[in-house]
Amino acid sequence: MARTEPKKDVVIVGLGWTGSIMGIEMAKQGLEVLALERGADRYTVPDFRYPDVIDELKYGVRFGFMQKPRNSTVTIRRTLQETALPYRQLGSFLPGDGVGGAGIHWNGHNWRAMENEFILRSYVEDNFGADIIPEDMTIQDWGVTYAELEPHFDRFEYMLGLSGQAGNVNGQIIEGGNPFEAPRSRDFPLPPLKQTYDATLFADAARAMGYHPFPRPAANASGVWTNEYGMQLGPCNYCGFCERYGCLNYSKASPQTCILDALRRMPNFSYRTNSEVLRVDLAEDRQTATGVTYWDEEAQEEVFQPADIVMLCAYSLHNVHLMLLSGIGEPYNPATGEGVTGKNYAYQMNGGTTLFFKDKLFNPFIGAGANGMSMDDFAINQIDFAAEGFIGGSYITAGVTNGQPIRGIGLPSGTASWGEEWKTAITEWYGHSMSIGSHGSNMAYRDCYLDLDPTYTDRHGRPLMRMTFNWKPNDIRMTQFMRSKIEPIAESMNPDTWQSSYKGEGAQYDVRPYQTTHNVGGAIMGDDPNTSVVNRYLQAWGQHNLFSLGAAAFPQNIQYNPTGVVGALAYWAADAITRDYLPNPRPLV
């Protein structure tokens, strides 16, 4: 029999970016808010203090801030005919662990999606015709537009203290920014980061070819910043320990540096760590959520936490898993195309070219997580899909983010991986290489989805979630198109040698190498309960007091890193809940 705790107004599952935003916004309304976090508590000090946190072996290689597969994982297969097997060793993606979640260990790449990405299916049909959409592609509109989200993008960026250069302010194109971006209402909070040598070389080469490079939007502060919650950030010192690490310098935007210390001071907010939510509990008529049941690790018992409002703010995969376990929405069936929960899982399509120069020294130990110059000349709104034979787009970018000695050294292909030859190559090439990368969209497909595994269970006896995913010809054509644009830029820079790595025809999804932690879809948003799990305000169609935040809401993946959209959607939902739902709880339309 589960222990029952006193009822709260709001219970939040997960205390990363979305959990922190919803926590502080709901607490500001005077509600009693409780957040439940499966992992440990984390503070900048002592958890991210120097020099402890720049232990590359502990955090960069052994994933000290990531969830351990023995405690939480999925099974994975590439086709409906394969038998899924557990993801036993972290590789392809790295969900964060503890308070702050993946917001602790991200690099700080923070983008706005293009206007047409929010209305992708309509954009394709209106401009190129529905017949160019492959039969198995299940892309759809989001149910919300860029114009509606723009104020919330703006608010999220100013909360982060984002560094960058605007390219389009209220329709006016600004020199030095991204001329292809959607219009923003004002400039970035902070000026762009100072660029490293490789980024400058790339930008000069791209500009000479008629392209439009601009500084990458960075949640690494270029100067002093105080946000709306009174949280202060200091300028980045380019230590090179962003990705996979907590920030030792209060410079990288994270829940810790931007929200949590303000939230912890609010008397009507509380949180419990080492508390893994097992399911969302529903009323007998299944029309509302009554709370959640979680596992108290310290007490070694189940606990029922009743609440008037339930907010799923865990990592995207965990939100979908909880919905499937709790019977929220009809599970998606790829054979019939019916059902919604688990539908449209998508990932990210990346590739890159590495350049080696004997006469150039890049000092890679000087780096910031989102340092770099980018270009959007082949973005999703710049490509003729019908002519090129694919739907999608990519930004192209270069910039040193780290020169860590274990995993941050590029070597020419064919170099031995150990021994005297490897040591000689390290001596010759460390600091003499740079990369130009493509970071592209990934469309949704009928047979790429999430469901409950019929064989494997977790430590609580619950079915693991099964991921069915593979690369498709459309997205491979897109990344090969980007290769055809990047390699001429690389050649124009006259390296001594260069090499490329892009997925080619017949490529199969491989979980072993790291790619991105940009897992999206499965609890997708929309304006039709027959094709989406949550409505345009991230409210479950079947339970009006249940909200699901995060990248699980994406109907397909955008060409950018997802955090900027995740943050904007969180503020969009918080605004709708505060303005329309709390005065009169009901389904929002």
Coordinates of C-alpha atoms in Angstrom, one line a residue:
M1 CA 0.0 0.0 0.0
A2 CA 1.5 3.3 -1.1
R3 CA 2.1 6.1 1.4
T4 CA -0.1 9.1 0.7
E5 CA 1.3 12.7 1.1
P6 CA -0.7 15.9 1.6
K7 CA -2.3 17.2 -1.6
K8 CA -0.5 20.0 -3.6
D9 CA -1.9 22.4 -6.1
V10 CA 0.7 21.4 -8.7
V11 CA 3.1 18.4 -8.9
I12 CA 5.9 18.6 -11.4
V13 CA 7.7 15.6 -12.7
G14 CA 11.4 16.4 -13.3
L15 CA 13.3 19.6 -12.4
G16 CA 15.3 20.5 -15.5
W17 CA 14.6 23.5 -17.8
T18 CA 10.9 23.0 -18.2
G19 CA 10.3 21.9 -14.6
S20 CA 12.2 25.0 -13.3
I21 CA 10.3 27.4 -15.6
M22 CA 6.9 25.9 -14.7
G23 CA 7.8 25.7 -11.0
I24 CA 8.6 29.4 -10.7
E25 CA 5.8 30.6 -12.9
M26 CA 3.2 28.5 -11.0
A27 CA 4.7 29.5 -7.6
K28 CA 4.4 33.2 -8.6
Q29 CA 0.7 32.6 -8.8
G30 CA 0.6 31.6 -5.2
L31 CA 0.1 27.9 -5.8
E32 CA 1.6 25.2 -3.6
V33 CA 4.1 23.5 -6.0
L34 CA 6.0 20.3 -5.5
A35 CA 8.7 19.0 -8.0
L36 CA 9.8 15.4 -8.0
E37 CA 13.2 14.6 -9.4
R38 CA 14.5 11.0 -9.9
G39 CA 18.2 12.0 -9.5
A40 CA 20.3 13.8 -6.9
D41 CA 20.3 17.5 -5.9
R42 CA 22.8 19.7 -7.7
Y43 CA 24.2 23.2 -7.0
T44 CA 26.9 25.2 -8.8
V45 CA 28.8 24.9 -5.5
P46 CA 29.9 22.3 -4.6
D47 CA 28.8 20.2 -7.6
F48 CA 30.4 22.3 -10.4
R49 CA 33.3 23.9 -8.5
Y50 CA 36.8 24.2 -9.9
P51 CA 38.9 22.1 -10.4
D52 CA 36.7 19.1 -9.5
V53 CA 34.2 19.5 -12.4
I54 CA 36.8 19.6 -15.2
D55 CA 37.6 16.0 -14.6
E56 CA 37.3 14.8 -18.2
L57 CA 37.5 11.1 -17.4
K58 CA 34.7 11.3 -14.8
Y59 CA 32.3 13.6 -16.7
G60 CA 33.4 13.6 -20.3
V61 CA 34.1 9.9 -20.7
R62 CA 32.3 8.2 -17.9
F63 CA 29.2 10.5 -18.0
G64 CA 29.1 11.6 -14.4
F65 CA 26.1 13.8 -15.0
M66 CA 24.1 11.4 -17.1
Q67 CA 21.5 8.8 -16.3
K68 CA 22.9 5.3 -15.9
P69 CA 21.3 2.6 -18.1
R70 CA 21.2 0.2 -15.2
N71 CA 18.7 2.6 -13.6
S72 CA 16.9 4.0 -16.7
T73 CA 17.0 3.0 -20.3
V74 CA 15.1 2.0 -23.4
T75 CA 15.2 -0.9 -25.9
I76 CA 16.1 -0.1 -29.5
R77 CA 15.4 -1.6 -32.9
R78 CA 15.7 -0.3 -36.4
T79 CA 12.7 -2.0 -38.1
L80 CA 9.4 -3.6 -37.1
Q81 CA 11.0 -7.0 -37.9
E82 CA 13.9 -6.7 -35.5
T83 CA 13.8 -7.7 -31.8
A84 CA 14.6 -4.6 -29.7
L85 CA 17.6 -4.9 -27.3
P86 CA 18.3 -2.7 -24.3
Y87 CA 20.5 0.4 -24.6
R88 CA 23.1 -0.9 -22.1
Q89 CA 25.9 1.6 -22.7
L90 CA 25.5 5.3 -23.2
G91 CA 26.5 6.4 -26.7
S92 CA 24.1 8.0 -29.2
F93 CA 22.2 10.2 -26.7
L94 CA 22.9 11.2 -23.1
P95 CA 19.9 12.0 -20.9
G96 CA 20.9 14.2 -17.9
D97 CA 20.6 13.0 -14.3
G98 CA 19.6 15.0 -11.2
V99 CA 18.3 18.5 -10.6
G100 CA 19.0 20.6 -13.7
G101 CA 18.7 17.6 -16.0
A102 CA 20.3 18.0 -19.5
G103 CA 20.4 21.7 -18.8
I104 CA 23.5 21.0 -16.8
H105 CA 25.6 19.4 -19.5
W106 CA 24.5 21.1 -22.7
N107 CA 26.8 23.3 -24.8
G108 CA 24.4 26.3 -24.8
H109 CA 23.4 26.3 -28.5
N110 CA 20.0 28.1 -28.4
W111 CA 18.0 28.7 -31.6
R112 CA 14.6 29.8 -32.7
A113 CA 13.0 27.5 -35.3
M114 CA 12.1 28.9 -38.7
E115 CA 8.6 30.2 -39.3
N116 CA 7.8 27.4 -41.8
E117 CA 9.0 24.7 -39.4
F118 CA 5.9 25.2 -37.3
I119 CA 3.6 24.8 -40.3
L120 CA 5.8 22.3 -42.2
R121 CA 3.2 20.2 -43.8
S122 CA 1.1 23.1 -44.9
Y123 CA 4.3 24.9 -46.2
V124 CA 5.3 21.8 -48.2
E125 CA 1.8 21.3 -49.7
D126 CA 1.3 24.9 -50.5
N127 CA 4.6 25.6 -52.1
F128 CA 5.7 22.2 -53.6
G129 CA 2.6 20.0 -53.7
A130 CA 1.6 17.1 -51.4
D131 CA 2.9 14.6 -53.9
I132 CA 6.5 15.3 -53.0
I133 CA 5.9 14.0 -49.4
P134 CA 7.0 10.3 -49.3
E135 CA 4.2 7.9 -48.5
D136 CA 5.7 6.8 -45.2
M137 CA 6.5 10.4 -44.0
T138 CA 4.1 11.6 -41.3
I139 CA 5.1 15.3 -40.9
Q140 CA 2.4 17.6 -39.6
D141 CA 1.8 21.2 -38.4
W142 CA 2.4 22.0 -34.7
G143 CA -0.9 23.8 -34.0
V144 CA 1.0 27.0 -33.0
T145 CA 2.8 29.6 -35.1
Y146 CA 6.1 31.4 -34.8
A147 CA 4.3 34.7 -34.5
E148 CA 2.4 33.4 -31.4
L149 CA 5.6 32.0 -29.9
E150 CA 7.9 35.0 -30.6
P151 CA 7.3 36.9 -27.3
H152 CA 8.0 33.6 -25.5
F153 CA 11.2 33.0 -27.5
D154 CA 12.2 36.6 -26.5
R155 CA 11.4 36.0 -22.8
F156 CA 13.4 32.7 -22.7
E157 CA 16.4 34.3 -24.4
Y158 CA 16.4 37.2 -21.9
M159 CA 16.1 34.8 -19.0
L160 CA 19.1 32.9 -20.3
G161 CA 21.2 36.0 -21.1
L162 CA 21.7 34.9 -24.7
S163 CA 24.7 36.2 -26.6
G164 CA 24.3 36.9 -30.3
Q165 CA 23.7 39.2 -33.2
A166 CA 20.2 39.8 -34.5
G167 CA 19.7 39.5 -38.3
N168 CA 16.0 40.4 -38.6
V169 CA 14.4 42.8 -36.1
N170 CA 10.8 43.5 -36.9
G171 CA 11.5 42.8 -40.6
Q172 CA 14.6 45.0 -40.9
I173 CA 17.6 42.9 -42.0
I174 CA 20.7 43.7 -39.8
E175 CA 24.2 43.4 -41.2
G176 CA 26.2 40.7 -39.5
G177 CA 23.3 38.7 -38.2
N178 CA 21.3 35.8 -39.8
P179 CA 19.4 37.4 -42.7
F180 CA 17.2 34.2 -43.1
E181 CA 16.0 34.1 -39.5
A182 CA 12.4 34.8 -38.6
P183 CA 11.8 38.4 -37.4
R184 CA 12.5 39.0 -33.7
S185 CA 11.1 41.9 -31.7
R186 CA 14.5 43.1 -30.4
D187 CA 18.2 42.3 -30.4
F188 CA 19.9 39.6 -28.2
P189 CA 20.4 40.5 -24.6
L190 CA 24.2 40.3 -24.9
P191 CA 26.6 40.9 -27.9
P192 CA 28.1 37.8 -29.5
L193 CA 31.0 35.9 -28.1
K194 CA 34.5 36.7 -29.4
Q195 CA 35.2 34.1 -32.1
T196 CA 38.1 31.6 -32.2
Y197 CA 40.5 31.4 -35.1
D198 CA 38.8 28.4 -36.8
A199 CA 35.4 30.2 -36.8
T200 CA 36.9 33.3 -38.3
L201 CA 38.6 31.3 -41.1
F202 CA 35.3 29.5 -41.9
A203 CA 33.4 32.8 -41.9
D204 CA 35.9 34.5 -44.2
A205 CA 35.8 31.5 -46.6
A206 CA 32.0 31.3 -46.6
R207 CA 31.7 35.1 -47.1
A208 CA 34.0 34.9 -50.1
M209 CA 31.7 32.3 -51.7
G210 CA 28.7 34.7 -51.3
Y211 CA 27.3 33.1 -48.1
H212 CA 26.0 34.9 -45.0
P213 CA 27.9 33.7 -41.8
F214 CA 26.8 35.0 -38.4
P215 CA 27.7 34.3 -34.8
R216 CA 26.1 31.2 -33.3
P217 CA 23.4 32.1 -30.7
A218 CA 25.1 31.2 -27.4
A219 CA 23.8 30.6 -23.9
N220 CA 27.3 31.3 -22.8
A221 CA 27.3 34.9 -21.4
S222 CA 29.6 37.3 -23.3
G223 CA 29.2 39.8 -20.4
V224 CA 27.5 40.4 -17.1
W225 CA 23.8 39.7 -17.0
T226 CA 20.9 39.8 -14.5
N227 CA 17.7 38.1 -15.5
E228 CA 14.0 38.7 -14.6
Y229 CA 14.4 36.4 -11.5
G230 CA 17.4 38.3 -10.2
M231 CA 19.8 35.6 -11.2
Q232 CA 23.3 36.8 -12.2
L233 CA 25.6 35.4 -14.8
G234 CA 29.3 36.4 -15.5
P235 CA 31.2 36.5 -18.7
C236 CA 32.5 33.2 -20.1
N237 CA 36.2 32.5 -19.6
Y238 CA 36.5 30.1 -22.6
C239 CA 37.6 27.2 -20.4
G240 CA 36.5 24.6 -22.9
F241 CA 34.5 22.5 -20.4
C242 CA 30.8 23.1 -21.4
E243 CA 29.4 19.9 -23.1
R244 CA 29.0 17.1 -20.5
Y245 CA 30.0 19.5 -17.6
G246 CA 28.4 21.9 -15.2
C247 CA 29.6 25.5 -15.5
L248 CA 32.2 26.4 -12.9
N249 CA 32.0 30.1 -13.7
Y250 CA 28.3 31.0 -13.6
S251 CA 28.5 31.8 -17.3
K252 CA 26.6 29.0 -19.0
A253 CA 22.8 29.3 -18.7
S254 CA 21.4 26.4 -16.8
P255 CA 18.5 25.9 -14.4
Q256 CA 21.1 26.4 -11.6
T257 CA 22.4 29.7 -12.9
C258 CA 19.1 31.1 -14.2
I259 CA 16.2 29.9 -12.0
L260 CA 16.8 27.5 -9.2
D261 CA 18.3 29.6 -6.5
A262 CA 15.4 32.1 -6.9
L263 CA 12.8 29.2 -7.0
R264 CA 14.3 27.6 -3.8
R265 CA 13.7 30.8 -1.9
M266 CA 9.9 30.7 -2.6
P267 CA 8.1 29.4 0.5
N268 CA 5.3 27.7 -1.6
F269 CA 7.7 25.7 -3.6
S270 CA 9.4 22.5 -2.5
Y271 CA 11.1 19.5 -4.3
R272 CA 12.1 16.0 -3.5
T273 CA 15.1 14.3 -5.0
N274 CA 15.7 10.6 -5.5
S275 CA 12.0 10.3 -6.2
E276 CA 11.3 8.5 -9.4
V277 CA 7.7 8.9 -10.7
L278 CA 6.3 5.5 -11.7
R279 CA 2.9 6.6 -13.2
V280 CA 0.3 9.3 -13.5
D281 CA -2.8 8.3 -11.5
L282 CA -6.2 9.0 -13.1
A283 CA -9.7 9.4 -11.8
E284 CA -12.1 6.5 -12.3
D285 CA -13.6 8.2 -15.3
R286 CA -10.1 8.8 -16.6
Q287 CA -11.0 12.4 -17.5
T288 CA -8.6 14.0 -15.0
A289 CA -5.3 13.2 -13.3
T290 CA -5.4 12.8 -9.5
G291 CA -1.7 12.9 -8.9
V292 CA 1.3 10.7 -9.4
T293 CA 2.8 7.7 -7.7
Y294 CA 6.6 7.8 -7.2
W295 CA 9.3 5.6 -5.7
D296 CA 11.0 7.1 -2.6
E297 CA 14.5 5.8 -2.9
E298 CA 15.5 6.6 0.7
A299 CA 12.4 5.1 2.3
Q300 CA 12.2 2.3 -0.3
E301 CA 8.5 2.6 -0.8
E302 CA 5.9 3.8 -3.2
V303 CA 4.3 7.2 -2.4
F304 CA 1.1 8.6 -3.8
Q305 CA 1.3 12.4 -4.3
P306 CA -2.2 13.9 -5.0
A307 CA -2.4 17.2 -6.9
D308 CA -4.9 19.4 -8.8
I309 CA -2.5 19.8 -11.7
V310 CA 0.1 17.4 -13.0
M311 CA 3.0 18.6 -15.2
L312 CA 5.3 16.2 -17.0
C313 CA 8.6 18.0 -17.3
A314 CA 11.0 15.1 -17.4
Y315 CA 13.3 14.3 -20.4
S316 CA 11.3 13.8 -23.6
L317 CA 11.7 10.0 -23.6
H318 CA 10.5 9.7 -19.9
N319 CA 7.4 11.9 -20.5
V320 CA 6.3 9.5 -23.3
H321 CA 7.1 6.4 -21.2
L322 CA 5.0 7.7 -18.3
M323 CA 2.1 8.4 -20.7
L324 CA 2.3 4.9 -22.2
L325 CA 2.5 3.3 -18.7
S326 CA -0.4 5.5 -17.4
G327 CA -2.8 5.0 -20.3
I328 CA -2.8 8.6 -21.4
G329 CA -3.8 8.7 -25.1
E330 CA -4.2 5.8 -27.4
P331 CA -0.9 4.0 -28.1
Y332 CA 0.2 4.5 -31.6
N333 CA 0.0 1.5 -34.0
P334 CA 2.3 1.7 -37.0
A335 CA 0.4 -1.0 -38.8
T336 CA -2.9 1.0 -38.9
G337 CA -1.6 4.5 -38.4
E338 CA -4.1 4.9 -35.6
G339 CA -3.4 6.0 -32.0
V340 CA -1.2 8.9 -31.0
T341 CA 1.0 8.2 -27.9
G342 CA 4.5 7.3 -29.1
K343 CA 3.9 8.6 -32.7
N344 CA 6.5 10.5 -34.7
Y345 CA 9.7 9.9 -32.8
A346 CA 12.5 11.7 -34.5
Y347 CA 16.2 12.5 -34.0
Q348 CA 18.8 14.8 -35.7
M349 CA 20.8 14.3 -38.9
N350 CA 24.3 15.6 -38.6
G351 CA 27.5 15.3 -40.6
G352 CA 30.9 17.1 -40.9
T353 CA 34.2 17.7 -42.6
T354 CA 37.5 18.0 -40.7
L355 CA 40.4 20.0 -42.0
F356 CA 44.1 19.6 -41.1
F357 CA 46.6 22.5 -41.4
K358 CA 50.3 22.0 -40.6
D359 CA 50.9 25.8 -40.5
K360 CA 47.9 26.9 -38.5
L361 CA 47.5 26.6 -34.7
F362 CA 43.9 26.8 -33.4
N363 CA 44.6 26.7 -29.6
P364 CA 41.7 24.4 -29.0
F365 CA 42.0 24.7 -25.2
I366 CA 40.4 28.0 -25.7
G367 CA 36.7 27.3 -26.3
A368 CA 33.1 27.9 -25.3
G369 CA 30.2 25.5 -25.7
A370 CA 28.4 27.7 -28.3
N371 CA 31.3 29.5 -29.8
G372 CA 31.3 29.6 -33.5
M373 CA 30.1 31.1 -36.8
S374 CA 27.1 29.6 -38.6
M375 CA 25.3 30.1 -41.9
D376 CA 21.7 29.4 -42.8
D377 CA 22.0 29.7 -46.6
F378 CA 20.7 26.1 -46.9
A379 CA 18.1 26.3 -44.1
I380 CA 14.7 24.7 -44.4
N381 CA 13.3 28.0 -45.8
Q382 CA 16.0 28.4 -48.5
I383 CA 15.7 25.0 -50.3
D384 CA 13.4 24.1 -53.2
F385 CA 12.3 20.7 -51.9
A386 CA 10.8 19.6 -55.2
A387 CA 14.0 20.4 -57.1
E388 CA 16.4 18.9 -54.6
G389 CA 14.4 15.7 -53.9
F390 CA 14.2 16.0 -50.1
I391 CA 12.3 17.8 -47.3
G392 CA 14.5 19.4 -44.7
G393 CA 17.4 21.7 -44.1
S394 CA 20.5 22.4 -42.0
Y395 CA 22.6 25.1 -40.5
I396 CA 26.3 24.9 -41.2
T397 CA 28.8 25.9 -38.6
A398 CA 32.4 26.0 -37.3
G399 CA 33.9 26.8 -33.9
V400 CA 36.1 25.2 -31.2
T401 CA 34.1 24.2 -28.2
N402 CA 36.8 22.2 -26.4
G403 CA 40.3 20.8 -26.8
Q404 CA 40.1 18.2 -24.1
P405 CA 43.0 15.8 -24.4
I406 CA 41.0 12.5 -24.2
R407 CA 38.2 13.1 -26.6
G408 CA 38.8 16.4 -28.2
I409 CA 41.7 15.6 -30.7
G410 CA 41.0 15.2 -34.4
L411 CA 43.3 12.9 -36.3
P412 CA 43.5 12.0 -40.0
S413 CA 41.7 8.9 -41.0
G414 CA 43.8 5.8 -41.0
T415 CA 45.8 6.9 -38.0
A416 CA 46.5 4.1 -35.5
S417 CA 44.3 4.3 -32.4
W418 CA 47.1 3.5 -30.0
G419 CA 50.8 3.0 -29.7
E420 CA 53.8 4.9 -31.1
E421 CA 52.1 5.9 -34.4
W422 CA 49.1 7.3 -32.4
K423 CA 51.5 9.3 -30.1
T424 CA 53.3 10.7 -33.1
A425 CA 50.1 11.8 -34.7
I426 CA 48.9 13.5 -31.6
T427 CA 52.1 15.4 -31.4
E428 CA 51.8 16.4 -35.1
W429 CA 48.1 17.3 -35.2
Y430 CA 46.9 18.5 -31.8
G431 CA 45.8 22.1 -32.3
H432 CA 46.1 21.9 -36.1
S433 CA 42.6 20.7 -37.0
M434 CA 39.1 22.2 -37.2
S435 CA 35.7 21.1 -38.4
I436 CA 32.8 22.4 -40.4
G437 CA 29.5 20.7 -39.4
S438 CA 26.0 20.3 -40.7
H439 CA 23.2 20.2 -38.1
G440 CA 20.0 19.1 -39.9
S441 CA 16.4 18.3 -39.5
N442 CA 14.9 14.8 -39.2
M443 CA 11.5 14.1 -40.5
A444 CA 8.8 11.9 -38.9
Y445 CA 7.9 8.5 -40.4
R446 CA 5.2 5.9 -40.0
D447 CA 7.5 3.2 -38.6
C448 CA 9.6 5.5 -36.3
Y449 CA 7.8 5.5 -32.9
L450 CA 7.9 4.6 -29.2
D451 CA 5.9 1.9 -27.4
L452 CA 6.2 -0.5 -24.5
D453 CA 8.6 -3.3 -24.9
P454 CA 6.9 -6.8 -24.7
T455 CA 10.0 -8.4 -23.1
Y456 CA 12.2 -6.2 -21.0
T457 CA 11.2 -4.5 -17.7
D458 CA 12.9 -2.0 -15.4
R459 CA 13.8 -2.4 -11.7
H460 CA 10.2 -1.6 -10.7
G461 CA 8.8 -4.3 -13.0
R462 CA 7.4 -1.8 -15.5
P463 CA 7.9 -2.5 -19.2
L464 CA 10.8 -0.6 -20.7
M465 CA 10.0 1.8 -23.5
R466 CA 10.9 0.5 -27.0
M467 CA 12.3 2.9 -29.6
T468 CA 11.9 1.9 -33.3
F469 CA 14.0 4.2 -35.4
N470 CA 16.2 4.2 -38.5
W471 CA 17.6 6.7 -41.0
K472 CA 15.5 7.2 -44.1
P473 CA 16.4 8.1 -47.8
N474 CA 14.9 11.6 -47.5
D475 CA 17.2 12.6 -44.6
I476 CA 20.2 11.0 -46.2
R477 CA 19.7 13.0 -49.4
M478 CA 19.5 16.1 -47.2
T479 CA 22.8 15.5 -45.5
Q480 CA 24.5 14.5 -48.7
F481 CA 23.3 17.8 -50.2
M482 CA 24.9 19.6 -47.2
R483 CA 28.1 17.7 -47.9
S484 CA 28.1 19.0 -51.4
K485 CA 28.0 22.6 -50.0
I486 CA 30.5 22.2 -47.2
E487 CA 33.3 20.4 -49.0
P488 CA 33.9 23.3 -51.5
I489 CA 34.1 25.7 -48.6
A490 CA 36.7 23.3 -47.0
E491 CA 38.7 23.0 -50.2
S492 CA 38.8 26.8 -50.6
M493 CA 40.5 27.1 -47.2
N494 CA 43.5 25.1 -48.6
P495 CA 44.0 22.6 -45.8
D496 CA 46.9 20.1 -46.1
T497 CA 44.3 17.3 -45.9
W498 CA 40.7 16.9 -45.1
Q499 CA 38.1 14.2 -44.5
S500 CA 34.3 14.0 -44.3
S501 CA 31.8 12.0 -42.3
Y502 CA 28.2 12.0 -43.6
K503 CA 25.6 9.3 -43.6
G504 CA 25.3 7.7 -47.1
E505 CA 22.9 5.5 -48.9
G506 CA 21.8 2.6 -46.8
A507 CA 23.1 4.0 -43.6
Q508 CA 21.7 2.3 -40.5
Y509 CA 21.2 3.9 -37.1
D510 CA 24.1 3.0 -34.8
V511 CA 23.6 3.6 -31.1
R512 CA 27.3 3.4 -30.2
P513 CA 28.8 6.8 -31.3
Y514 CA 27.5 9.9 -29.7
Q515 CA 25.3 12.0 -32.1
T516 CA 23.0 14.3 -30.2
T517 CA 20.8 14.3 -27.2
H518 CA 18.0 15.7 -29.3
N519 CA 15.3 13.0 -29.0
V520 CA 11.9 14.4 -29.9
G521 CA 8.3 13.4 -30.6
G522 CA 6.1 10.7 -29.1
A523 CA 3.8 13.1 -27.2
I524 CA 3.3 15.5 -30.1
M525 CA 1.3 18.7 -30.1
G526 CA -1.4 19.7 -32.6
D527 CA -4.9 20.9 -33.1
D528 CA -6.6 17.5 -33.6
P529 CA -6.9 14.8 -30.9
N530 CA -6.8 12.2 -33.6
T531 CA -3.3 13.1 -34.6
S532 CA -1.7 14.5 -31.5
V533 CA -1.3 13.7 -27.8
V534 CA -1.5 17.3 -26.4
N535 CA -3.2 20.4 -27.8
R536 CA -1.5 23.7 -28.8
Y537 CA -1.0 24.6 -25.1
L538 CA 0.6 21.2 -24.3
Q539 CA -2.5 20.1 -22.4
A540 CA -3.5 16.4 -22.7
W541 CA -6.6 16.0 -24.9
G542 CA -8.1 13.5 -22.5
Q543 CA -7.2 15.0 -19.1
H544 CA -7.4 18.8 -18.9
N545 CA -5.3 19.0 -15.7
L546 CA -2.3 17.2 -17.2
F547 CA 0.3 19.1 -19.2
S548 CA 3.4 17.6 -21.0
L549 CA 6.3 19.9 -21.6
G550 CA 9.5 19.5 -23.6
A551 CA 10.7 18.2 -26.9
A552 CA 8.3 15.2 -26.9
A553 CA 5.8 17.7 -28.3
F554 CA 7.7 18.2 -31.6
P555 CA 5.8 16.6 -34.5
Q556 CA 9.1 16.2 -36.3
N557 CA 12.6 17.6 -35.6
I558 CA 13.6 21.0 -36.6
Q559 CA 17.0 21.8 -38.1
Y560 CA 18.3 23.4 -34.9
N561 CA 19.1 22.3 -31.4
P562 CA 15.7 22.0 -29.6
T563 CA 16.3 23.9 -26.3
G564 CA 15.2 27.3 -27.6
V565 CA 11.8 25.9 -28.8
V566 CA 11.4 23.9 -25.6
G567 CA 11.9 27.1 -23.5
A568 CA 9.5 29.2 -25.7
L569 CA 6.8 26.5 -25.5
A570 CA 7.2 26.3 -21.7
Y571 CA 6.6 30.0 -21.3
W572 CA 3.7 29.8 -23.9
A573 CA 2.1 27.1 -21.8
A574 CA 2.7 28.9 -18.6
D575 CA 1.1 32.0 -19.9
A576 CA -2.0 30.1 -21.1
I577 CA -2.3 28.3 -17.8
T578 CA -2.0 31.5 -15.8
R579 CA -4.2 33.6 -17.9
D580 CA -6.9 31.1 -19.0
Y581 CA -6.8 27.8 -17.1
L582 CA -6.3 28.7 -13.5
P583 CA -9.4 31.1 -13.3
N584 CA -11.5 28.3 -15.0
P585 CA -9.9 24.9 -15.2
R586 CA -11.1 23.2 -18.4
P587 CA -9.8 22.1 -21.8
L588 CA -8.2 25.1 -23.5
V589 CA -9.0 25.8 -27.2

